[in-house]
Amino acid sequence: MFDLEEEWSISFAGCGFMGIYYIGVTSCILERFPRFIQDASKIYGASAGALMAAVITLGIPLDKCCADLMHMAKEARKHHLGPLHPAYNLLQIVQDSLLGKLPEDAHVRASGKLCVSLTRVSDGKNLLVSQFDSRDELIQALICSCFVPLYCGVVPPTYRGMYYVDGAVTDNLPRCHLGKTITVSPYAGESDLCPRASTLSFHEVRFNNVSIQVNSENLYRVTSTFFPPDPEAMAEICQNGYMDALRFLQENNLISSESPLRGLQMDACCEEAKKSPEQHGPKQRQGDHWWLNPQLIQKLPVNIQQVLCTACRESHTASGLLTQLSEYLPKKVTSYLPFESARSLAQRVKGWIPDVPRDMSWLLSVAGVKQPLKEKVEHKKSQPLLRRCTSLPSDLNVFPVSPEGPHTSRGTLTQNTDAVTGCVPLTPFNTPKKNVDSGLVEATVSAGRSWGLGRALGLLRNFGAEQTSDTKETTDPVSLAAAK
């Protein structure tokens, strides 16, 4: 039994497009028992649950949030790959919505009560953020919590200079193990506020603290998490959330069990729904409100009804099958052509250009490159040019140029040195030229080479000179006679 005298918190699980379920849940709680949200000490959330936690913490109107969510789903359904299509940028839509809905003092009102679940990329650990220094920092935290790797992109967003991804990767239901944390989930399972399974199931899957029973209904909900269903199905999911929240409040004696439900006669989503059956034309399929069955939204507040009704009406047309095909087929056909994908990709790249250096450095570090290329180039440029000094061993200074020109019999000559530093530029020798008259090798200095190459060439030349000298001594008649 829920005790209002003790402290409690609320935790929302990440659920993607199934966040429409939270619209129905929170609309029921705010309408029937708003104290349950207003007096909560902490409101936790991951991914879409973090967005809903921010909405109810800041008091943003639910009908505007519902309209934004239906718009996101509508844009995703335009493409044959849904949210995976390059033309669809989910994070950009979420960011634009937050920039337009969050007040200027949102970070002040959210600090201390709103807790956003994040996953740090560097070590894969979960982080709960509850203090925000600015409105932009709050938006960055919410964007990071919604970034699903590969589903939303490759390079994750940053929060306070570090890369983070969806908090659902490590903890999809924050603080669910605490005794006074009311858990909310759109999947049938063991959460405090969740749908009830229509069939008995003895198997469940726990996805990062979220209990999900194994049945066909949850399979449909998991699929709808990543690929939004049609507007009528989303409207029904929203009303199911309203009814589940109403049952939770009644079972915990937070409201009277005889609390009346909203009926179609009390409110109507639009003028067409208010018409009596006698006023409907004979050629309409379901009256003038054929695009949406009013019973799917009749329990919801009237402002939510109007948003869902408008969204369903925009997705259909009342002019017949030919008009529907003429509007539907061009969108689908163009989504298959490469032109739209190329244009969308170019727009993504254009927006990514300012962050290319930072993101490329991160990608290189992930790939195992320890030192960025820019640092290597700067390090190479900072190294001084090598010079050979007279203090080096004498055998390194082979065949230097003598100012007099002629060589000695052993090929060792004197060399000019810098009078100030005592050093000469470190340069190798050019290709040797053989003097026919003297039989000796002449070498000239060529700039821009290392001393190692000059030493190797000098050793080879010495070896060749010694072999020539030995041959001459052996073939000399005087030497041969003395030897005999």
CSV table of N, CA and C in Angstrom, one decimal, residues 1-140:
chain,number,residue,atom,x,y,z
A,1,MET,N,0.8,-1.2,0.0
A,1,MET,CA,0.0,0.0,0.0
A,1,MET,C,0.9,1.2,0.0
A,2,PHE,N,0.5,2.2,-0.8
A,2,PHE,CA,1.3,3.5,-0.9
A,2,PHE,C,1.0,4.4,0.3
A,3,ASP,N,2.1,4.8,0.9
A,3,ASP,CA,2.0,5.7,2.1
A,3,ASP,C,2.4,7.1,1.7
A,4,LEU,N,1.5,8.1,1.8
A,4,LEU,CA,1.8,9.4,1.4
A,4,LEU,C,2.6,10.2,2.5
A,5,GLU,N,2.7,9.6,3.7
A,5,GLU,CA,3.5,10.2,4.7
A,5,GLU,C,5.0,10.0,4.6
A,6,GLU,N,5.4,9.1,3.7
A,6,GLU,CA,6.8,8.8,3.5
A,6,GLU,C,7.3,9.4,2.2
A,7,GLU,N,8.6,9.5,2.0
A,7,GLU,CA,9.1,10.0,0.8
A,7,GLU,C,9.1,9.0,-0.3
A,8,TRP,N,8.8,9.4,-1.5
A,8,TRP,CA,8.8,8.5,-2.7
A,8,TRP,C,9.4,9.2,-3.9
A,9,SER,N,9.8,8.4,-4.9
A,9,SER,CA,10.3,8.8,-6.1
A,9,SER,C,9.6,8.1,-7.3
A,10,ILE,N,9.8,8.6,-8.5
A,10,ILE,CA,9.2,8.0,-9.7
A,10,ILE,C,10.3,7.8,-10.7
A,11,SER,N,10.3,6.6,-11.4
A,11,SER,CA,11.3,6.3,-12.4
A,11,SER,C,10.6,5.8,-13.6
A,12,PHE,N,11.0,6.5,-14.8
A,12,PHE,CA,10.4,6.2,-16.1
A,12,PHE,C,11.4,5.4,-16.9
A,13,ALA,N,11.0,4.3,-17.5
A,13,ALA,CA,11.9,3.5,-18.3
A,13,ALA,C,12.0,4.0,-19.7
A,14,GLY,N,13.2,3.8,-20.3
A,14,GLY,CA,13.3,4.2,-21.7
A,14,GLY,C,12.5,3.4,-22.7
A,15,CYS,N,11.8,4.0,-23.6
A,15,CYS,CA,10.9,3.2,-24.5
A,15,CYS,C,10.7,3.8,-25.9
A,16,GLY,N,11.5,4.8,-26.3
A,16,GLY,CA,11.4,5.3,-27.7
A,16,GLY,C,10.0,5.9,-28.0
A,17,PHE,N,9.5,5.4,-29.1
A,17,PHE,CA,8.2,6.0,-29.6
A,17,PHE,C,7.0,5.5,-28.7
A,18,MET,N,7.3,4.5,-27.9
A,18,MET,CA,6.3,4.1,-26.9
A,18,MET,C,6.1,5.1,-25.8
A,19,GLY,N,6.8,6.2,-25.9
A,19,GLY,CA,6.6,7.3,-24.9
A,19,GLY,C,5.2,7.9,-25.0
A,20,ILE,N,4.5,7.6,-26.0
A,20,ILE,CA,3.1,8.0,-26.1
A,20,ILE,C,2.3,7.4,-24.9
A,21,TYR,N,2.7,6.3,-24.4
A,21,TYR,CA,2.1,5.6,-23.3
A,21,TYR,C,2.2,6.5,-22.0
A,22,TYR,N,3.4,7.2,-21.9
A,22,TYR,CA,3.6,8.1,-20.7
A,22,TYR,C,2.7,9.3,-20.8
A,23,ILE,N,2.3,9.7,-22.0
A,23,ILE,CA,1.4,10.9,-22.2
A,23,ILE,C,0.1,10.5,-21.5
A,24,GLY,N,-0.4,9.3,-21.8
A,24,GLY,CA,-1.7,8.9,-21.1
A,24,GLY,C,-1.5,8.7,-19.6
A,25,VAL,N,-0.4,8.2,-19.2
A,25,VAL,CA,-0.2,7.9,-17.7
A,25,VAL,C,-0.2,9.3,-17.0
A,26,THR,N,0.7,10.2,-17.4
A,26,THR,CA,0.8,11.5,-16.7
A,26,THR,C,-0.5,12.3,-16.8
A,27,SER,N,-1.2,12.3,-17.9
A,27,SER,CA,-2.4,13.0,-18.1
A,27,SER,C,-3.4,12.6,-17.0
A,28,CYS,N,-3.5,11.3,-16.8
A,28,CYS,CA,-4.4,10.7,-15.8
A,28,CYS,C,-4.0,11.2,-14.4
A,29,ILE,N,-2.7,11.1,-14.1
A,29,ILE,CA,-2.2,11.4,-12.7
A,29,ILE,C,-2.4,12.9,-12.5
A,30,LEU,N,-2.1,13.7,-13.4
A,30,LEU,CA,-2.2,15.2,-13.2
A,30,LEU,C,-3.7,15.6,-13.1
A,31,GLU,N,-4.6,14.8,-13.8
A,31,GLU,CA,-6.0,15.1,-13.7
A,31,GLU,C,-6.6,14.6,-12.4
A,32,ARG,N,-6.2,13.4,-12.0
A,32,ARG,CA,-6.9,12.8,-10.9
A,32,ARG,C,-6.2,13.0,-9.5
A,33,PHE,N,-4.9,12.9,-9.5
A,33,PHE,CA,-4.1,13.0,-8.3
A,33,PHE,C,-2.8,13.7,-8.6
A,34,PRO,N,-2.7,15.0,-8.8
A,34,PRO,CA,-1.4,15.7,-9.2
A,34,PRO,C,-0.4,15.7,-8.1
A,35,ARG,N,-0.8,15.5,-6.9
A,35,ARG,CA,0.2,15.5,-5.8
A,35,ARG,C,1.2,14.3,-5.9
A,36,PHE,N,0.8,13.3,-6.6
A,36,PHE,CA,1.7,12.1,-6.7
A,36,PHE,C,3.0,12.5,-7.5
A,37,ILE,N,2.8,13.5,-8.4
A,37,ILE,CA,4.0,14.0,-9.2
A,37,ILE,C,4.6,15.2,-8.5
A,38,GLN,N,3.8,16.1,-8.0
A,38,GLN,CA,4.3,17.3,-7.5
A,38,GLN,C,5.1,17.1,-6.2
A,39,ASP,N,4.7,16.1,-5.4
A,39,ASP,CA,5.4,15.9,-4.1
A,39,ASP,C,6.5,14.8,-4.2
A,40,ALA,N,6.8,14.3,-5.3
A,40,ALA,CA,7.8,13.3,-5.5
A,40,ALA,C,9.2,14.0,-5.2
A,41,SER,N,10.0,13.3,-4.4
A,41,SER,CA,11.3,13.9,-4.1
A,41,SER,C,12.3,13.8,-5.3
A,42,LYS,N,12.3,12.8,-6.1
A,42,LYS,CA,13.1,12.6,-7.3
A,42,LYS,C,12.3,12.0,-8.4
A,43,ILE,N,12.6,12.4,-9.6
A,43,ILE,CA,12.0,11.9,-10.8
A,43,ILE,C,13.1,11.4,-11.7
A,44,TYR,N,13.2,10.1,-11.9
A,44,TYR,CA,14.3,9.5,-12.7
A,44,TYR,C,13.8,9.2,-14.1
A,45,GLY,N,14.7,9.1,-15.0
A,45,GLY,CA,14.3,8.7,-16.4
A,45,GLY,C,15.5,8.4,-17.2
A,46,ALA,N,15.3,7.5,-18.2
A,46,ALA,CA,16.3,7.1,-19.2
A,46,ALA,C,15.7,7.2,-20.5
A,47,SER,N,16.5,7.8,-21.5
A,47,SER,CA,16.0,7.9,-22.9
A,47,SER,C,14.7,8.7,-23.0
A,48,ALA,N,13.7,8.1,-23.6
A,48,ALA,CA,12.4,8.7,-23.6
A,48,ALA,C,11.8,9.0,-22.3
A,49,GLY,N,12.1,8.1,-21.3
A,49,GLY,CA,11.7,8.3,-19.9
A,49,GLY,C,12.3,9.6,-19.3
A,50,ALA,N,13.5,9.9,-19.7
A,50,ALA,CA,14.1,11.1,-19.2
A,50,ALA,C,13.4,12.4,-19.8
A,51,LEU,N,13.0,12.3,-21.0
A,51,LEU,CA,12.2,13.4,-21.6
A,51,LEU,C,10.9,13.6,-20.9
A,52,MET,N,10.2,12.5,-20.6
A,52,MET,CA,9.0,12.6,-19.8
A,52,MET,C,9.2,13.1,-18.4
A,53,ALA,N,10.3,12.7,-17.8
A,53,ALA,CA,10.6,13.2,-16.5
A,53,ALA,C,10.9,14.7,-16.5
A,54,ALA,N,11.6,15.2,-17.5
A,54,ALA,CA,11.8,16.6,-17.6
A,54,ALA,C,10.5,17.4,-17.9
A,55,VAL,N,9.6,16.8,-18.6
A,55,VAL,CA,8.3,17.5,-19.0
A,55,VAL,C,7.5,17.7,-17.7
A,56,ILE,N,7.4,16.6,-16.9
A,56,ILE,CA,6.5,16.8,-15.7
A,56,ILE,C,7.2,17.5,-14.6
A,57,THR,N,8.6,17.5,-14.6
A,57,THR,CA,9.3,18.3,-13.6
A,57,THR,C,9.2,19.8,-13.8
A,58,LEU,N,9.2,20.2,-15.1
A,58,LEU,CA,9.1,21.6,-15.5
A,58,LEU,C,7.7,22.0,-15.7
A,59,GLY,N,6.8,21.1,-15.7
A,59,GLY,CA,5.4,21.5,-15.9
A,59,GLY,C,5.0,22.0,-17.3
A,60,ILE,N,5.7,21.4,-18.3
A,60,ILE,CA,5.4,21.7,-19.7
A,60,ILE,C,4.0,21.1,-20.1
A,61,PRO,N,3.1,21.8,-20.8
A,61,PRO,CA,1.8,21.2,-21.2
A,61,PRO,C,2.0,19.9,-21.9
A,62,LEU,N,1.2,18.9,-21.6
A,62,LEU,CA,1.2,17.6,-22.2
A,62,LEU,C,0.7,17.6,-23.6
A,63,ASP,N,-0.2,18.5,-23.9
A,63,ASP,CA,-0.7,18.4,-25.3
A,63,ASP,C,0.4,18.9,-26.3
A,64,LYS,N,1.2,19.8,-25.9
A,64,LYS,CA,2.3,20.2,-26.8
A,64,LYS,C,3.4,19.1,-27.0
A,65,CYS,N,3.6,18.4,-25.9
A,65,CYS,CA,4.5,17.2,-25.9
A,65,CYS,C,4.0,16.1,-26.8
A,66,CYS,N,2.7,15.9,-26.7
A,66,CYS,CA,2.0,14.9,-27.5
A,66,CYS,C,2.1,15.3,-29.0
A,67,ALA,N,1.9,16.5,-29.3
A,67,ALA,CA,1.9,17.0,-30.7
A,67,ALA,C,3.4,16.8,-31.2
A,68,ASP,N,4.4,17.1,-30.4
A,68,ASP,CA,5.8,16.9,-30.9
A,68,ASP,C,6.0,15.4,-31.1
A,69,LEU,N,5.6,14.5,-30.3
A,69,LEU,CA,5.8,13.1,-30.4
A,69,LEU,C,5.1,12.6,-31.7
A,70,MET,N,3.9,13.0,-31.9
A,70,MET,CA,3.2,12.6,-33.1
A,70,MET,C,3.9,13.1,-34.4
A,71,HIS,N,4.4,14.3,-34.3
A,71,HIS,CA,5.2,14.8,-35.4
A,71,HIS,C,6.4,14.0,-35.7
A,72,MET,N,7.2,13.6,-34.6
A,72,MET,CA,8.3,12.7,-34.8
A,72,MET,C,8.0,11.4,-35.5
A,73,ALA,N,6.9,10.8,-35.0
A,73,ALA,CA,6.4,9.6,-35.6
A,73,ALA,C,6.0,9.8,-37.1
A,74,LYS,N,5.3,10.9,-37.4
A,74,LYS,CA,4.9,11.1,-38.7
A,74,LYS,C,6.1,11.3,-39.7
A,75,GLU,N,7.1,12.0,-39.3
A,75,GLU,CA,8.3,12.2,-40.1
A,75,GLU,C,9.0,10.9,-40.3
A,76,ALA,N,9.0,10.0,-39.3
A,76,ALA,CA,9.7,8.7,-39.5
A,76,ALA,C,8.9,7.8,-40.4
A,77,ARG,N,7.6,7.9,-40.5
A,77,ARG,CA,6.8,7.0,-41.3
A,77,ARG,C,6.9,7.4,-42.8
A,78,LYS,N,7.4,8.6,-43.1
A,78,LYS,CA,7.5,9.1,-44.5
A,78,LYS,C,8.5,8.2,-45.3
A,79,HIS,N,9.4,7.6,-44.6
A,79,HIS,CA,10.5,6.9,-45.4
A,79,HIS,C,10.3,5.4,-45.2
A,80,HIS,N,10.8,4.7,-46.2
A,80,HIS,CA,10.7,3.3,-46.2
A,80,HIS,C,11.5,2.6,-45.2
A,81,LEU,N,12.6,3.2,-44.7
A,81,LEU,CA,13.4,2.7,-43.6
A,81,LEU,C,13.0,3.3,-42.3
A,82,GLY,N,12.0,4.1,-42.3
A,82,GLY,CA,11.6,4.7,-41.0
A,82,GLY,C,12.7,5.6,-40.4
A,83,PRO,N,12.9,5.4,-39.1
A,83,PRO,CA,13.9,6.2,-38.4
A,83,PRO,C,15.4,5.9,-38.9
A,84,LEU,N,15.6,4.8,-39.6
A,84,LEU,CA,16.9,4.5,-40.0
A,84,LEU,C,17.3,5.2,-41.3
A,85,HIS,N,16.4,5.9,-42.0
A,85,HIS,CA,16.6,6.5,-43.2
A,85,HIS,C,17.5,7.7,-43.0
A,86,PRO,N,18.5,8.0,-43.9
A,86,PRO,CA,19.4,9.1,-43.7
A,86,PRO,C,18.7,10.5,-43.6
A,87,ALA,N,17.5,10.6,-44.2
A,87,ALA,CA,16.8,11.9,-44.2
A,87,ALA,C,16.2,12.2,-42.9
A,88,TYR,N,16.1,11.2,-42.0
A,88,TYR,CA,15.4,11.4,-40.7
A,88,TYR,C,16.5,11.6,-39.6
A,89,ASN,N,16.4,12.7,-38.9
A,89,ASN,CA,17.4,13.0,-37.9
A,89,ASN,C,16.6,13.1,-36.6
A,90,LEU,N,16.5,12.1,-35.8
A,90,LEU,CA,15.7,12.0,-34.6
A,90,LEU,C,16.3,13.0,-33.6
A,91,LEU,N,17.6,13.0,-33.3
A,91,LEU,CA,18.1,13.9,-32.3
A,91,LEU,C,17.9,15.3,-32.6
A,92,GLN,N,18.0,15.7,-33.9
A,92,GLN,CA,17.7,17.1,-34.3
A,92,GLN,C,16.3,17.5,-34.0
A,93,ILE,N,15.4,16.6,-34.2
A,93,ILE,CA,14.0,16.9,-33.9
A,93,ILE,C,13.8,17.1,-32.4
A,94,VAL,N,14.4,16.2,-31.7
A,94,VAL,CA,14.3,16.3,-30.2
A,94,VAL,C,14.9,17.5,-29.7
A,95,GLN,N,16.0,17.9,-30.2
A,95,GLN,CA,16.7,19.1,-29.8
A,95,GLN,C,15.9,20.4,-30.1
A,96,ASP,N,15.3,20.4,-31.3
A,96,ASP,CA,14.5,21.6,-31.7
A,96,ASP,C,13.2,21.7,-30.7
A,97,SER,N,12.7,20.5,-30.4
A,97,SER,CA,11.5,20.5,-29.5
A,97,SER,C,11.9,21.0,-28.1
A,98,LEU,N,13.1,20.6,-27.6
A,98,LEU,CA,13.5,21.1,-26.3
A,98,LEU,C,13.8,22.5,-26.3
A,99,LEU,N,14.5,23.0,-27.3
A,99,LEU,CA,14.8,24.4,-27.4
A,99,LEU,C,13.5,25.3,-27.5
A,100,GLY,N,12.4,24.8,-28.0
A,100,GLY,CA,11.2,25.5,-28.1
A,100,GLY,C,10.3,25.4,-26.9
A,101,LYS,N,10.5,24.3,-26.1
A,101,LYS,CA,9.6,24.1,-25.0
A,101,LYS,C,10.2,24.4,-23.6
A,102,LEU,N,11.4,24.2,-23.4
A,102,LEU,CA,12.0,24.4,-22.1
A,102,LEU,C,12.2,25.9,-21.8
A,103,PRO,N,11.7,26.3,-20.6
A,103,PRO,CA,11.9,27.7,-20.2
A,103,PRO,C,13.3,28.1,-20.0
A,104,GLU,N,13.6,29.4,-19.8
A,104,GLU,CA,15.0,29.9,-19.6
A,104,GLU,C,15.6,29.4,-18.3
A,105,ASP,N,14.7,29.3,-17.3
A,105,ASP,CA,15.2,28.8,-16.0
A,105,ASP,C,15.0,27.3,-15.8
A,106,ALA,N,15.0,26.6,-16.8
A,106,ALA,CA,14.7,25.1,-16.7
A,106,ALA,C,15.7,24.4,-15.9
A,107,HIS,N,17.0,24.8,-16.0
A,107,HIS,CA,18.1,24.2,-15.3
A,107,HIS,C,17.9,24.4,-13.8
A,108,VAL,N,17.4,25.6,-13.4
A,108,VAL,CA,17.2,25.9,-12.0
A,108,VAL,C,16.1,25.1,-11.4
A,109,ARG,N,15.0,25.0,-12.1
A,109,ARG,CA,13.9,24.2,-11.6
A,109,ARG,C,14.1,22.7,-11.7
A,110,ALA,N,15.0,22.2,-12.6
A,110,ALA,CA,15.2,20.8,-12.7
A,110,ALA,C,16.3,20.3,-11.7
A,111,SER,N,17.2,21.1,-11.4
A,111,SER,CA,18.3,20.7,-10.5
A,111,SER,C,17.8,20.2,-9.2
A,112,GLY,N,18.3,19.0,-8.8
A,112,GLY,CA,17.9,18.5,-7.5
A,112,GLY,C,16.8,17.5,-7.5
A,113,LYS,N,15.9,17.7,-8.5
A,113,LYS,CA,14.7,16.8,-8.6
A,113,LYS,C,14.8,15.9,-9.8
A,114,LEU,N,15.2,16.4,-11.0
A,114,LEU,CA,15.3,15.6,-12.2
A,114,LEU,C,16.6,14.9,-12.2
A,115,CYS,N,16.6,13.6,-12.5
A,115,CYS,CA,17.8,12.7,-12.5
A,115,CYS,C,17.8,12.0,-13.9
A,116,VAL,N,18.8,12.3,-14.7
A,116,VAL,CA,18.9,11.8,-16.1
A,116,VAL,C,19.9,10.7,-16.1
A,117,SER,N,19.6,9.5,-16.6
A,117,SER,CA,20.5,8.4,-16.7
A,117,SER,C,21.3,8.5,-18.0
A,118,LEU,N,22.6,8.4,-17.8
A,118,LEU,CA,23.6,8.5,-18.9
A,118,LEU,C,24.5,7.3,-18.9
A,119,THR,N,25.1,6.9,-20.0
A,119,THR,CA,26.1,5.9,-20.1
A,119,THR,C,27.4,6.5,-20.6
A,120,ARG,N,28.5,6.5,-19.8
A,120,ARG,CA,29.7,7.1,-20.2
A,120,ARG,C,30.5,6.2,-21.2
A,121,VAL,N,30.9,6.8,-22.3
A,121,VAL,CA,31.5,5.9,-23.4
A,121,VAL,C,32.9,5.4,-23.0
A,122,SER,N,33.6,6.3,-22.3
A,122,SER,CA,35.0,5.9,-22.0
A,122,SER,C,35.2,4.6,-21.2
A,123,ASP,N,34.3,4.4,-20.2
A,123,ASP,CA,34.4,3.2,-19.3
A,123,ASP,C,33.1,2.4,-19.3
A,124,GLY,N,32.1,2.9,-20.0
A,124,GLY,CA,30.8,2.1,-20.0
A,124,GLY,C,30.0,2.1,-18.7
A,125,LYS,N,30.3,3.1,-17.8
A,125,LYS,CA,29.6,3.1,-16.5
A,125,LYS,C,28.4,4.1,-16.6
A,126,ASN,N,27.4,3.8,-15.7
A,126,ASN,CA,26.2,4.6,-15.7
A,126,ASN,C,26.4,5.8,-14.8
A,127,LEU,N,25.8,6.9,-15.2
A,127,LEU,CA,25.9,8.2,-14.4
A,127,LEU,C,24.5,8.8,-14.3
A,128,LEU,N,24.1,9.2,-13.1
A,128,LEU,CA,22.9,9.9,-12.9
A,128,LEU,C,23.2,11.4,-12.7
A,129,VAL,N,22.7,12.2,-13.6
A,129,VAL,CA,23.0,13.7,-13.5
A,129,VAL,C,21.7,14.4,-13.0
A,130,SER,N,21.9,15.1,-11.9
A,130,SER,CA,20.8,15.9,-11.3
A,130,SER,C,21.1,17.3,-11.1
A,131,GLN,N,22.3,17.8,-11.4
A,131,GLN,CA,22.7,19.2,-11.2
A,131,GLN,C,23.1,19.8,-12.6
A,132,PHE,N,22.4,20.9,-13.0
A,132,PHE,CA,22.7,21.5,-14.3
A,132,PHE,C,23.0,23.0,-14.1
A,133,ASP,N,24.1,23.4,-14.8
A,133,ASP,CA,24.6,24.8,-14.6
A,133,ASP,C,23.9,25.7,-15.6
A,134,SER,N,23.3,25.2,-16.6
A,134,SER,CA,22.6,26.1,-17.6
A,134,SER,C,21.5,25.3,-18.3
A,135,ARG,N,20.7,26.1,-19.1
A,135,ARG,CA,19.7,25.4,-19.8
A,135,ARG,C,20.3,24.6,-21.0
A,136,ASP,N,21.3,25.1,-21.6
A,136,ASP,CA,21.9,24.3,-22.7
A,136,ASP,C,22.5,23.0,-22.1
A,137,GLU,N,23.1,23.0,-20.9
A,137,GLU,CA,23.6,21.8,-20.3
A,137,GLU,C,22.5,20.8,-20.0
A,138,LEU,N,21.4,21.3,-19.6
A,138,LEU,CA,20.3,20.3,-19.4
A,138,LEU,C,19.8,19.7,-20.7
A,139,ILE,N,19.8,20.5,-21.8
A,139,ILE,CA,19.4,19.9,-23.1
A,139,ILE,C,20.5,18.9,-23.6
A,140,GLN,N,21.7,19.2,-23.3
A,140,GLN,CA,22.8,18.3,-23.7
A,140,GLN,C,22.7,17.0,-23.0
